[in-house]
mmCIF file of C-alpha atoms in Angstrom:
data_model
loop_
_atom_site.group_PDB
_atom_site.id
_atom_site.type_symbol
_atom_site.label_atom_id
_atom_site.label_comp_id
_atom_site.label_asym_id
_atom_site.label_seq_id
_atom_site.Cartn_x
_atom_site.Cartn_y
_atom_site.Cartn_z
ATOM 1 C CA ASP A 1 0.000 0.000 0.000
ATOM 2 C CA ALA A 2 1.168 3.495 -0.752
ATOM 3 C CA GLY A 3 2.160 5.571 2.228
ATOM 4 C CA VAL A 4 1.588 9.278 2.673
ATOM 5 C CA THR A 5 2.756 11.101 -0.430
ATOM 6 C CA GLN A 6 3.788 14.726 -0.573
ATOM 7 C CA SER A 7 4.610 17.010 -3.468
ATOM 8 C CA PRO A 8 6.806 18.633 -4.417
ATOM 9 C CA THR A 9 9.820 17.181 -2.615
ATOM 10 C CA HIS A 10 11.811 20.382 -2.864
ATOM 11 C CA LEU A 11 10.819 23.960 -3.522
ATOM 12 C CA ILE A 12 12.698 27.235 -3.701
ATOM 13 C CA LYS A 13 10.834 30.502 -3.337
ATOM 14 C CA THR A 14 11.686 34.131 -2.649
ATOM 15 C CA ARG A 15 10.412 36.347 0.116
ATOM 16 C CA GLY A 16 6.879 37.608 -0.391
ATOM 17 C CA GLN A 17 5.845 34.769 -2.685
ATOM 18 C CA GLN A 18 3.114 32.252 -2.017
ATOM 19 C CA VAL A 19 3.435 28.472 -1.953
ATOM 20 C CA THR A 20 1.093 25.483 -2.039
ATOM 21 C CA LEU A 21 2.140 22.093 -0.737
ATOM 22 C CA ARG A 22 0.160 18.943 -1.393
ATOM 23 C CA CYS A 23 -0.456 15.748 0.512
ATOM 24 C CA SER A 24 -2.254 12.481 -0.181
ATOM 25 C CA PRO A 25 -3.006 10.382 2.893
ATOM 26 C CA ILE A 26 -2.846 6.634 3.225
ATOM 27 C CA SER A 27 -5.899 5.035 1.637
ATOM 28 C CA GLY A 28 -8.686 4.862 4.199
ATOM 29 C CA HIS A 29 -7.250 7.587 6.408
ATOM 30 C CA LYS A 30 -9.604 10.516 6.869
ATOM 31 C CA SER A 31 -7.416 12.821 8.923
ATOM 32 C CA VAL A 32 -4.465 14.851 7.715
ATOM 33 C CA SER A 33 -2.112 16.929 9.825
ATOM 34 C CA TRP A 34 0.604 19.358 8.816
ATOM 35 C CA TYR A 35 3.830 20.034 10.663
ATOM 36 C CA GLN A 36 6.759 22.368 10.244
ATOM 37 C CA GLN A 37 10.188 21.002 11.124
ATOM 38 C CA VAL A 38 13.049 23.421 11.391
ATOM 39 C CA LEU A 39 16.561 21.994 11.357
ATOM 40 C CA GLY A 40 17.511 20.703 14.788
ATOM 41 C CA GLN A 41 13.972 20.784 16.145
ATOM 42 C CA GLY A 42 11.064 18.396 16.359
ATOM 43 C CA PRO A 43 7.974 18.720 14.175
ATOM 44 C CA GLN A 44 5.727 21.610 15.185
ATOM 45 C CA PHE A 45 1.999 21.173 14.679
ATOM 46 C CA ILE A 46 0.343 23.528 12.185
ATOM 47 C CA PHE A 47 -3.088 22.095 11.352
ATOM 48 C CA GLN A 48 -5.227 19.019 11.586
ATOM 49 C CA TYR A 49 -8.136 18.324 9.243
ATOM 50 C CA TYR A 50 -10.725 15.611 9.553
ATOM 51 C CA GLU A 51 -13.610 15.110 7.145
ATOM 52 C CA LYS A 52 -12.733 18.421 5.466
ATOM 53 C CA GLU A 53 -13.039 20.420 8.660
ATOM 54 C CA GLU A 54 -10.259 22.033 10.656
ATOM 55 C CA ARG A 55 -9.943 20.236 13.951
ATOM 56 C CA GLY A 56 -6.882 21.849 15.391
ATOM 57 C CA ARG A 57 -4.541 24.723 14.745
ATOM 58 C CA GLY A 58 -1.100 25.343 16.118
ATOM 59 C CA ASN A 59 0.533 28.645 16.936
ATOM 60 C CA PHE A 60 1.129 29.856 13.381
ATOM 61 C CA PRO A 61 0.182 33.182 11.763
ATOM 62 C CA ASP A 62 -2.787 33.615 9.441
ATOM 63 C CA ARG A 63 -0.402 33.474 6.481
ATOM 64 C CA PHE A 64 -0.681 29.717 6.912
ATOM 65 C CA SER A 65 -3.888 28.090 5.717
ATOM 66 C CA ALA A 66 -4.950 24.633 4.655
ATOM 67 C CA ARG A 67 -7.862 22.702 3.317
ATOM 68 C CA GLN A 68 -8.921 19.111 2.843
ATOM 69 C CA PHE A 69 -10.702 17.805 -0.205
ATOM 70 C CA PRO A 70 -13.496 15.199 -0.501
ATOM 71 C CA ASN A 71 -10.897 12.538 -1.363
ATOM 72 C CA TYR A 72 -9.129 13.438 1.925
ATOM 73 C CA SER A 73 -6.069 14.889 0.228
ATOM 74 C CA SER A 74 -4.919 18.214 1.557
ATOM 75 C CA GLU A 75 -3.111 21.399 0.634
ATOM 76 C CA LEU A 76 -1.095 23.715 2.822
ATOM 77 C CA ASN A 77 -0.809 27.316 1.639
ATOM 78 C CA VAL A 78 1.637 29.856 2.912
ATOM 79 C CA ASN A 79 1.377 33.490 1.807
ATOM 80 C CA ALA A 80 3.884 36.330 2.013
ATOM 81 C CA LEU A 81 6.786 33.980 2.585
ATOM 82 C CA LEU A 82 9.469 34.970 5.069
ATOM 83 C CA LEU A 83 13.004 33.687 5.402
ATOM 84 C CA GLY A 84 11.938 31.995 8.620
ATOM 85 C CA ASP A 85 9.466 29.825 6.738
ATOM 86 C CA SER A 86 12.368 27.805 5.382
ATOM 87 C CA ALA A 87 11.797 24.332 6.787
ATOM 88 C CA LEU A 88 10.740 20.783 6.095
ATOM 89 C CA TYR A 89 6.954 20.589 5.910
ATOM 90 C CA LEU A 90 5.572 17.244 6.935
ATOM 91 C CA CYS A 91 2.179 15.788 6.281
ATOM 92 C CA ALA A 92 0.825 12.957 8.381
ATOM 93 C CA SER A 93 -2.360 10.952 8.213
ATOM 94 C CA SER A 94 -4.310 8.822 10.639
ATOM 95 C CA PRO A 95 -7.602 6.925 10.355
ATOM 96 C CA MET A 96 -9.797 9.204 12.483
ATOM 97 C CA GLY A 97 -7.500 11.911 13.820
ATOM 98 C CA GLN A 98 -7.988 10.904 17.413
ATOM 99 C CA GLY A 99 -5.283 11.612 19.945
ATOM 100 C CA ASN A 100 -4.524 7.971 20.574
ATOM 101 C CA GLN A 101 -3.870 7.182 16.930
ATOM 102 C CA PRO A 102 -0.260 7.378 15.778
ATOM 103 C CA GLN A 103 0.589 9.568 12.839
ATOM 104 C CA HIS A 104 1.855 8.143 9.556
ATOM 105 C CA PHE A 105 4.275 10.602 8.043
ATOM 106 C CA GLY A 106 5.266 11.426 4.500
ATOM 107 C CA ASP A 107 8.772 12.276 3.392
ATOM 108 C CA GLY A 108 8.093 15.995 3.528
ATOM 109 C CA THR A 109 8.551 18.996 1.287
ATOM 110 C CA ARG A 110 11.784 20.901 1.757
ATOM 111 C CA LEU A 111 10.970 24.611 1.343
ATOM 112 C CA SER A 112 13.813 27.074 0.956
ATOM 113 C CA ILE A 113 13.198 30.804 0.967
ATOM 114 C CA LEU A 114 15.805 33.059 -0.641
ATOM 115 C CA ALA B 1 0.268 24.595 26.918
ATOM 116 C CA GLN B 2 1.955 21.246 27.104
ATOM 117 C CA SER B 3 5.651 20.893 26.416
ATOM 118 C CA VAL B 4 7.999 17.975 25.849
ATOM 119 C CA SER B 5 11.635 17.894 26.894
ATOM 120 C CA GLN B 6 14.218 15.515 25.534
ATOM 121 C CA HIS B 7 17.297 16.023 27.619
ATOM 122 C CA ASN B 8 19.811 14.234 25.449
ATOM 123 C CA HIS B 9 20.271 16.024 22.147
ATOM 124 C CA HIS B 10 23.174 13.927 20.921
ATOM 125 C CA VAL B 11 24.106 10.431 22.072
ATOM 126 C CA ILE B 12 27.044 8.391 20.812
ATOM 127 C CA LEU B 13 27.319 4.719 21.741
ATOM 128 C CA SER B 14 29.225 1.649 20.724
ATOM 129 C CA GLU B 15 27.386 -1.432 19.546
ATOM 130 C CA ALA B 16 26.033 -3.615 22.371
ATOM 131 C CA ALA B 17 25.862 -0.675 24.769
ATOM 132 C CA SER B 18 22.586 -0.020 26.578
ATOM 133 C CA LEU B 19 20.457 2.965 25.653
ATOM 134 C CA GLU B 20 18.130 5.194 27.623
ATOM 135 C CA LEU B 21 16.708 8.383 26.158
ATOM 136 C CA GLY B 22 14.840 10.711 28.468
ATOM 137 C CA CYS B 23 11.487 12.310 27.757
ATOM 138 C CA ASN B 24 9.502 14.508 30.155
ATOM 139 C CA TYR B 25 6.261 16.347 29.493
ATOM 140 C CA SER B 26 4.494 19.148 31.289
ATOM 141 C CA TYR B 27 0.771 18.395 30.972
ATOM 142 C CA GLY B 28 -0.919 17.232 34.173
ATOM 143 C CA GLY B 29 -3.907 15.439 32.686
ATOM 144 C CA THR B 30 -4.275 12.099 30.920
ATOM 145 C CA VAL B 31 -1.959 11.789 27.951
ATOM 146 C CA ASN B 32 -1.098 9.627 24.992
ATOM 147 C CA LEU B 33 2.631 9.080 24.587
ATOM 148 C CA PHE B 34 4.653 8.170 21.523
ATOM 149 C CA TRP B 35 8.199 7.594 20.409
ATOM 150 C CA TYR B 36 8.944 8.097 16.742
ATOM 151 C CA VAL B 37 12.161 7.274 14.914
ATOM 152 C CA GLN B 38 13.631 8.720 11.753
ATOM 153 C CA TYR B 39 16.349 6.628 10.139
ATOM 154 C CA PRO B 40 18.726 8.425 7.746
ATOM 155 C CA GLY B 41 16.937 9.225 4.507
ATOM 156 C CA GLN B 42 13.603 7.873 5.705
ATOM 157 C CA HIS B 43 10.405 9.381 7.023
ATOM 158 C CA LEU B 44 9.311 9.486 10.634
ATOM 159 C CA GLN B 45 7.800 6.229 11.802
ATOM 160 C CA LEU B 46 6.217 5.008 15.001
ATOM 161 C CA LEU B 47 8.461 3.102 17.386
ATOM 162 C CA LEU B 48 5.983 2.549 20.212
ATOM 163 C CA LYS B 49 3.007 4.123 21.955
ATOM 164 C CA TYR B 50 1.270 4.227 25.324
ATOM 165 C CA PHE B 51 -2.411 4.998 25.912
ATOM 166 C CA SER B 52 -3.330 3.149 29.078
ATOM 167 C CA GLY B 53 -2.708 -0.073 30.988
ATOM 168 C CA ASP B 54 0.722 -1.574 31.555
ATOM 169 C CA PRO B 55 3.129 1.365 31.866
ATOM 170 C CA LEU B 56 5.923 -0.691 30.304
ATOM 171 C CA VAL B 57 5.346 -0.836 26.582
ATOM 172 C CA LYS B 58 7.304 -2.749 23.992
ATOM 173 C CA GLY B 59 7.863 -1.523 20.486
ATOM 174 C CA ILE B 60 9.578 -2.620 17.340
ATOM 175 C CA LYS B 61 13.229 -3.629 17.054
ATOM 176 C CA GLY B 62 13.661 -4.426 20.748
ATOM 177 C CA PHE B 63 12.795 -0.964 22.059
ATOM 178 C CA GLU B 64 10.692 -0.418 25.151
ATOM 179 C CA ALA B 65 9.531 2.590 27.136
ATOM 180 C CA GLU B 66 8.239 3.069 30.640
ATOM 181 C CA PHE B 67 5.568 5.586 31.579
ATOM 182 C CA ILE B 68 6.107 6.955 35.093
ATOM 183 C CA LYS B 69 3.142 9.184 35.800
ATOM 184 C CA SER B 70 4.538 10.652 39.005
ATOM 185 C CA LYS B 71 7.618 11.825 37.122
ATOM 186 C CA PHE B 72 5.786 12.862 33.925
ATOM 187 C CA SER B 73 8.320 10.752 32.074
ATOM 188 C CA PHE B 74 8.314 8.298 29.185
ATOM 189 C CA ASN B 75 11.884 7.156 28.740
ATOM 190 C CA LEU B 76 12.969 4.990 25.840
ATOM 191 C CA ARG B 77 15.282 2.035 26.427
ATOM 192 C CA LYS B 78 17.085 -0.691 24.564
ATOM 193 C CA PRO B 79 19.398 -3.166 26.303
ATOM 194 C CA SER B 80 21.841 -3.564 23.432
ATOM 195 C CA VAL B 81 22.002 -1.142 20.504
ATOM 196 C CA GLN B 82 23.069 -1.969 16.979
ATOM 197 C CA TRP B 83 24.681 0.129 14.289
ATOM 198 C CA SER B 84 21.317 0.112 12.481
ATOM 199 C CA ASP B 85 19.750 2.008 15.404
ATOM 200 C CA THR B 86 21.569 5.154 14.295
ATOM 201 C CA ALA B 87 18.710 7.603 13.834
ATOM 202 C CA GLU B 88 16.851 10.612 15.202
ATOM 203 C CA TYR B 89 14.394 9.804 18.001
ATOM 204 C CA PHE B 90 11.398 11.966 18.866
ATOM 205 C CA CYS B 91 9.116 11.806 21.866
ATOM 206 C CA ALA B 92 5.558 13.118 21.366
ATOM 207 C CA VAL B 93 2.607 13.752 23.652
ATOM 208 C CA SER B 94 -1.060 14.383 22.995
ATOM 209 C CA ARG B 95 -3.893 14.953 25.426
ATOM 210 C CA SER B 96 -6.509 12.277 25.846
ATOM 211 C CA GLY B 97 -9.892 13.525 24.721
ATOM 212 C CA GLY B 98 -10.659 16.922 23.264
ATOM 213 C CA SER B 99 -8.923 18.311 20.223
ATOM 214 C CA TYR B 100 -5.810 16.608 19.024
ATOM 215 C CA ILE B 101 -2.776 18.854 19.172
ATOM 216 C CA PRO B 102 0.388 16.784 19.469
ATOM 217 C CA THR B 103 3.583 18.185 20.850
ATOM 218 C CA PHE B 104 6.956 16.811 19.829
ATOM 219 C CA GLY B 105 10.256 17.066 21.622
ATOM 220 C CA ARG B 106 13.235 18.483 19.748
ATOM 221 C CA GLY B 107 14.671 15.038 19.144
ATOM 222 C CA THR B 108 17.753 13.052 20.109
ATOM 223 C CA SER B 109 20.347 12.160 17.540
ATOM 224 C CA LEU B 110 21.767 8.695 18.228
ATOM 225 C CA ILE B 111 24.961 7.518 16.573
ATOM 226 C CA VAL B 112 26.023 3.929 17.129
ATOM 227 C CA HIS B 113 29.583 3.029 16.235
ATOM 228 C CA PRO B 114 30.191 -0.516 14.972
#
């Protein structure tokens, strides 16, 4: 079975631009979460979506937004990019998004801001 | 807000040595606890988890962890490490019930020399 897939794998943008990252969850998983991982740190929670509705939001500015589609895939959008947005963006899926369900992670999108 | 502390940022061991990685969290309520591992070039994957019951949980590849509620700790152990255990290890905590907002520690980099 295919795991969580993310695209693109790498992306280079300049300050002020906008970016869209994509994620397809494991088949049968209805919940998708997004994380930001800065070098040397653990993943930091950005959003969780379940059944197309936002279920949780981390401490990120409004420049970050996301949505989930009827097929449970998801997009993360970041507007007005800053140098500090350079990071690995991880997508994870779980069957129902409950706290006792482990996350299944993708390989991530490496975003570099110049 | 909950927080997770991993005290050992870098650990270097020789093969056959014993391993213990510390993890402490700050939340006083009921929690779900996880250890994730990221092998070089691979995505994050679940090593083991604790929700309730026996506080000593066993995971894959000979790893185990013990939940000590009074110490707010969930330390990871392995009696004899192998070169293939070289990886980044992350402790994560989520609250039981309510919205799911997981918190990860900053990770411990383990290098095992053959």
